Amino acid sequence: ILNVEQSPQSLHVQEGDSTNFTCSFPSSNFYALHWYRWETAKSPEALFVMTLNGDEKKKGRISATLNTKEGYSYLYIKGSQPEDSATYLCAFNAGNNRKLIWGLGTSLAVNP
Amino acid sequence: NAGVTQTPKFQVLKTGQSMTLQCAQDMNHEYMSWYRQDPGMGLRLIHYSVGAGITDQGEVPNGYNVSRSTTEDFPLRLLSAAPSQTSVYFCASSYSRFYNSPLHFGNGTRLTVT
């Protein structure tokens, strides 16, 4: 059974802190790793789709790295702001299809 | 640009009733899908479509039907609602059927079956 794990489950930081969290996935049959941000009362919004080992992607203050050989991806947020408060989901693609396996998310709260 | 539109936002059904959750996208996306989200579980794929006239089962298809008569619309039908179908349902679309394109989600439908 393929499983995606995210840690920590939740995180509280102060405005201005930098933070990071982890998505772990099976290291075999890797096709893609997706990151989404999910704000309360809204729908998930795509951040990154990563496909190559060693990929690094950046969007404003948010960046992500990918290690497919060891099966993990890190999401970094530099200088957290209250508007970064959300649940961050990752999802793993084990085939050339759209069948994603989703983690449970890391819930981030940024205190002003 | 509306993106992915789901209706209704909330619905309460009695056991045995049927209903259709609507999903429409205006981005000419090839791929459309339905997920359900339950506490303590990751998003689970119900059904998906890679183009008009083509549908396939996801991880948890039982109790649900779909059709894709146009590129824009992908309704989800509950044939005979059960309490186990109480969940939040999300429709998601993507420009490509392949793994490397991001999903665009609707705002969700919260369904309660009593």
Coordinates of N, CA and C in Angstrom, one line a residue, chain A:
Chain A
I1 N 0.9 -1.2 0.0 CA 0.0 0.0 0.0 C 0.9 1.2 0.0
L2 N 0.7 2.1 -1.0 CA 1.4 3.3 -1.1 C 0.9 4.3 -0.1
N3 N 1.8 5.0 0.6 CA 1.5 5.9 1.7 C 2.3 7.2 1.6
V4 N 1.6 8.3 1.8 CA 2.3 9.6 1.9 C 2.2 10.2 3.3
E5 N 3.3 10.6 3.9 CA 3.2 11.1 5.2 C 3.8 12.5 5.3
Q6 N 3.1 13.3 6.0 CA 3.5 14.7 6.2 C 3.8 15.0 7.6
S7 N 4.9 15.7 7.9 CA 5.2 16.1 9.3 C 5.8 17.5 9.3
P8 N 5.5 18.3 10.4 CA 4.6 17.9 11.5 C 3.2 17.9 11.1
Q9 N 2.3 17.5 11.9 CA 0.9 17.5 11.6 C 0.4 19.0 11.7
S10 N 1.0 19.7 12.7 CA 0.6 21.1 12.8 C 1.8 21.9 13.3
L11 N 1.8 23.2 13.1 CA 2.9 24.1 13.4 C 2.4 25.5 13.7
H12 N 2.9 26.1 14.8 CA 2.6 27.4 15.1 C 3.9 28.2 15.1
V13 N 3.9 29.3 14.3 CA 5.1 30.1 14.3 C 4.7 31.6 14.4
Q14 N 5.7 32.4 14.7 CA 5.5 33.9 14.8 C 5.8 34.5 13.5
E15 N 5.1 35.6 13.3 CA 5.3 36.4 12.0 C 6.8 36.7 11.9
G16 N 7.3 36.4 10.7 CA 8.7 36.7 10.4 C 9.6 35.5 10.5
D17 N 9.1 34.4 11.2 CA 9.9 33.2 11.3 C 9.9 32.5 10.0
S18 N 11.0 31.8 9.8 CA 11.0 30.9 8.6 C 10.7 29.5 9.1
T19 N 10.1 28.7 8.3 CA 9.7 27.4 8.7 C 9.8 26.4 7.5
N20 N 9.8 25.1 7.9 CA 9.8 24.1 6.8 C 9.1 22.9 7.3
F21 N 8.5 22.1 6.4 CA 7.9 20.8 6.7 C 8.2 19.8 5.6
T22 N 7.8 18.6 6.0 CA 8.3 17.4 5.1 C 7.1 16.6 4.6
C23 N 7.4 16.2 3.4 CA 6.5 15.2 2.8 C 7.3 13.9 2.4
S24 N 6.9 12.8 3.0 CA 7.6 11.5 2.7 C 6.8 10.6 1.8
F25 N 7.4 10.0 0.8 CA 6.6 9.2 -0.1 C 7.5 8.0 -0.5
P26 N 6.9 7.0 -1.2 CA 7.7 5.8 -1.6 C 8.7 6.3 -2.6
S27 N 9.9 5.7 -2.5 CA 11.0 6.1 -3.4 C 11.0 5.3 -4.8
S28 N 10.1 4.4 -4.9 CA 10.0 3.6 -6.2 C 8.8 4.1 -7.0
N29 N 8.9 3.9 -8.3 CA 7.8 4.3 -9.2 C 7.4 5.8 -9.1
F30 N 8.4 6.6 -9.0 CA 8.1 8.1 -8.8 C 7.8 8.7 -10.2
Y31 N 6.8 9.5 -10.2 CA 6.4 10.2 -11.4 C 6.4 11.7 -11.1
A32 N 5.7 12.1 -10.0 CA 5.5 13.5 -9.7 C 5.2 13.7 -8.2
L33 N 5.5 14.8 -7.7 CA 5.1 15.2 -6.3 C 4.5 16.6 -6.4
H34 N 3.2 16.7 -5.9 CA 2.5 18.0 -6.0 C 2.4 18.6 -4.6
W35 N 2.5 19.9 -4.5 CA 2.2 20.7 -3.3 C 1.0 21.6 -3.5
Y36 N 0.2 21.6 -2.5 CA -1.0 22.5 -2.6 C -1.1 23.3 -1.3
R37 N -1.7 24.5 -1.3 CA -2.0 25.2 -0.1 C -3.5 25.3 0.0
W38 N -4.0 25.0 1.2 CA -5.5 24.9 1.4 C -5.8 25.8 2.6
E39 N -6.4 27.0 2.2 CA -6.8 28.0 3.3 C -8.2 27.6 3.7
T40 N -8.5 27.9 5.0 CA -9.8 27.6 5.6 C -10.9 28.2 4.7
A41 N -11.9 27.4 4.5 CA -13.1 27.9 3.7 C -12.9 28.2 2.3
K42 N -11.7 27.7 1.8 CA -11.4 27.9 0.4 C -11.1 26.5 -0.2
S43 N -10.7 26.4 -1.4 CA -10.3 25.1 -2.1 C -8.8 25.1 -2.2
P44 N -8.3 23.8 -2.3 CA -6.8 23.7 -2.4 C -6.3 24.4 -3.7
E45 N -5.1 25.0 -3.6 CA -4.5 25.8 -4.6 C -3.2 25.2 -4.9
A46 N -2.9 25.0 -6.2 CA -1.6 24.4 -6.5 C -0.4 25.3 -6.3
L47 N 0.6 24.8 -5.7 CA 1.9 25.5 -5.5 C 2.9 25.1 -6.5
F48 N 3.2 23.8 -6.4 CA 4.3 23.2 -7.3 C 3.9 21.8 -7.7
V49 N 4.4 21.5 -8.9 CA 4.5 20.1 -9.4 C 5.9 19.8 -9.7
M50 N 6.5 18.8 -9.0 CA 7.9 18.5 -9.2 C 8.1 17.1 -9.7
T51 N 8.9 17.0 -10.7 CA 9.0 15.7 -11.4 C 10.5 15.1 -11.4
L52 N 11.5 15.9 -11.2 CA 12.9 15.5 -11.3 C 13.6 15.5 -10.0
N53 N 14.4 14.4 -9.7 CA 15.2 14.4 -8.5 C 16.1 15.6 -8.5
G54 N 16.1 16.3 -7.3 CA 16.9 17.5 -7.2 C 16.2 18.8 -7.6
D55 N 15.0 18.6 -8.1 CA 14.2 19.8 -8.4 C 14.1 20.8 -7.3
E56 N 14.2 22.1 -7.6 CA 13.9 23.1 -6.6 C 13.0 24.1 -7.3
K57 N 11.9 24.4 -6.6 CA 10.9 25.4 -7.2 C 10.7 26.5 -6.2
K58 N 10.4 27.7 -6.7 CA 10.2 28.8 -5.8 C 9.0 29.6 -6.3
K59 N 8.2 30.1 -5.4 CA 7.1 31.0 -5.7 C 7.0 32.0 -4.6
G60 N 7.6 33.2 -4.8 CA 7.6 34.2 -3.8 C 8.5 33.8 -2.6
R61 N 7.9 33.7 -1.4 CA 8.6 33.3 -0.2 C 8.6 31.8 0.0
I62 N 7.9 31.1 -0.8 CA 7.7 29.7 -0.6 C 8.6 28.9 -1.7
S63 N 9.3 27.9 -1.2 CA 10.1 27.1 -2.1 C 10.0 25.7 -1.7
A64 N 10.4 24.8 -2.6 CA 10.3 23.3 -2.3 C 11.5 22.6 -3.0
T65 N 11.9 21.6 -2.3 CA 13.0 20.7 -2.9 C 12.5 19.3 -3.0
L66 N 13.2 18.5 -3.8 CA 12.7 17.1 -4.0 C 13.9 16.2 -4.0
N67 N 13.8 15.1 -3.3 CA 14.7 14.0 -3.3 C 14.0 12.7 -3.6
T68 N 14.0 12.3 -4.8 CA 13.2 11.1 -5.2 C 13.9 9.8 -4.8
K69 N 15.2 9.8 -4.6 CA 16.0 8.6 -4.3 C 15.7 8.2 -2.8
E70 N 15.5 9.2 -1.9 CA 15.2 8.9 -0.5 C 13.8 9.1 -0.2
G71 N 13.0 9.6 -1.1 CA 11.5 9.7 -1.0 C 11.1 10.8 0.0
Y72 N 11.6 12.1 -0.2 CA 11.1 13.2 0.6 C 11.1 14.5 -0.2
S73 N 10.3 15.4 0.2 CA 10.3 16.8 -0.3 C 10.1 17.7 0.9
Y74 N 10.8 18.8 0.8 CA 10.7 19.8 1.9 C 10.0 21.1 1.3
L75 N 9.1 21.6 2.0 CA 8.5 22.9 1.7 C 9.0 24.0 2.7
Y76 N 9.6 25.1 2.2 CA 10.1 26.1 3.0 C 9.3 27.4 2.9
I77 N 9.0 28.1 4.0 CA 8.4 29.4 3.9 C 9.4 30.4 4.6
K78 N 9.8 31.4 3.9 CA 10.7 32.3 4.4 C 10.0 33.5 5.0
G79 N 10.3 33.9 6.2 CA 9.6 35.1 6.7 C 8.1 35.0 6.7
S80 N 7.6 34.0 7.5 CA 6.1 33.7 7.5 C 5.3 34.9 7.8
Q81 N 4.2 35.0 7.1 CA 3.2 36.1 7.3 C 1.8 35.4 7.7
P82 N 1.0 36.2 8.4 CA -0.3 35.6 8.8 C -1.1 35.0 7.6
E83 N -0.9 35.6 6.5 CA -1.7 35.1 5.3 C -1.2 33.8 4.8
D84 N 0.0 33.3 5.3 CA 0.5 32.0 5.0 C -0.2 30.9 5.8
S85 N -1.0 31.3 6.8 CA -1.7 30.3 7.6 C -2.7 29.5 6.7
A86 N -2.4 28.2 6.7 CA -3.2 27.3 5.8 C -2.7 25.9 6.1
T87 N -3.4 24.9 5.5 CA -2.9 23.6 5.5 C -2.2 23.3 4.2
Y88 N -1.0 22.7 4.3 CA -0.2 22.5 3.1 C -0.2 21.0 2.8
L89 N -0.7 20.6 1.6 CA -0.9 19.2 1.3 C 0.1 18.8 0.2
C90 N 0.6 17.6 0.3 CA 1.4 17.1 -0.8 C 0.7 15.8 -1.3
A91 N 1.0 15.5 -2.5 CA 0.4 14.3 -3.2 C 1.4 13.7 -4.1
F92 N 1.4 12.4 -4.2 CA 2.4 11.6 -4.9 C 1.8 10.9 -6.0
N93 N 2.5 10.9 -7.2 CA 2.0 10.2 -8.4 C 3.0 9.0 -8.6
A94 N 2.4 7.8 -8.6 CA 3.2 6.6 -8.7 C 3.1 6.1 -10.1
G95 N 2.4 6.7 -11.0 CA 2.2 6.2 -12.4 C 2.0 7.3 -13.4
N96 N 2.0 7.0 -14.6 CA 1.8 7.9 -15.7 C 0.2 8.2 -15.8
N97 N -0.3 8.7 -14.8 CA -1.8 8.9 -14.7 C -2.1 10.0 -13.8
R98 N -3.4 10.2 -13.4 CA -3.7 11.2 -12.5 C -4.1 10.7 -11.1
K99 N -3.7 9.5 -10.8 CA -4.1 8.9 -9.5 C -3.2 9.3 -8.4
L100 N -3.5 10.4 -7.8 CA -2.6 10.9 -6.7 C -2.9 10.3 -5.4
I101 N -1.8 10.1 -4.6 CA -2.0 9.6 -3.2 C -1.7 10.8 -2.4
W102 N -2.6 11.2 -1.5 CA -2.6 12.5 -0.8 C -2.1 12.2 0.7
G103 N -1.3 13.2 1.1 CA -1.0 13.2 2.6 C -2.1 13.9 3.3
L104 N -2.0 13.9 4.6 CA -3.0 14.5 5.5 C -2.8 16.0 5.7
G105 N -1.6 16.5 5.3 CA -1.4 17.9 5.4 C -0.6 18.3 6.6
T106 N 0.0 19.5 6.5 CA 0.6 20.2 7.7 C -0.2 21.5 7.9
S107 N -0.7 21.7 9.0 CA -1.5 22.8 9.3 C -0.6 23.9 9.9
L108 N -0.5 25.0 9.2 CA 0.4 26.1 9.7 C -0.4 27.3 10.2
A109 N -0.1 27.7 11.4 CA -0.7 29.0 11.9 C 0.4 30.0 12.2
V110 N 0.3 31.1 11.6 CA 1.3 32.2 11.8 C 0.7 33.3 12.6
N111 N 1.2 33.5 13.8 CA 0.7 34.5 14.8 C 1.3 35.8 14.5
P112 N 0.5 36.9 14.4 CA 1.0 38.2 14.1 C 1.8 38.8 15.3

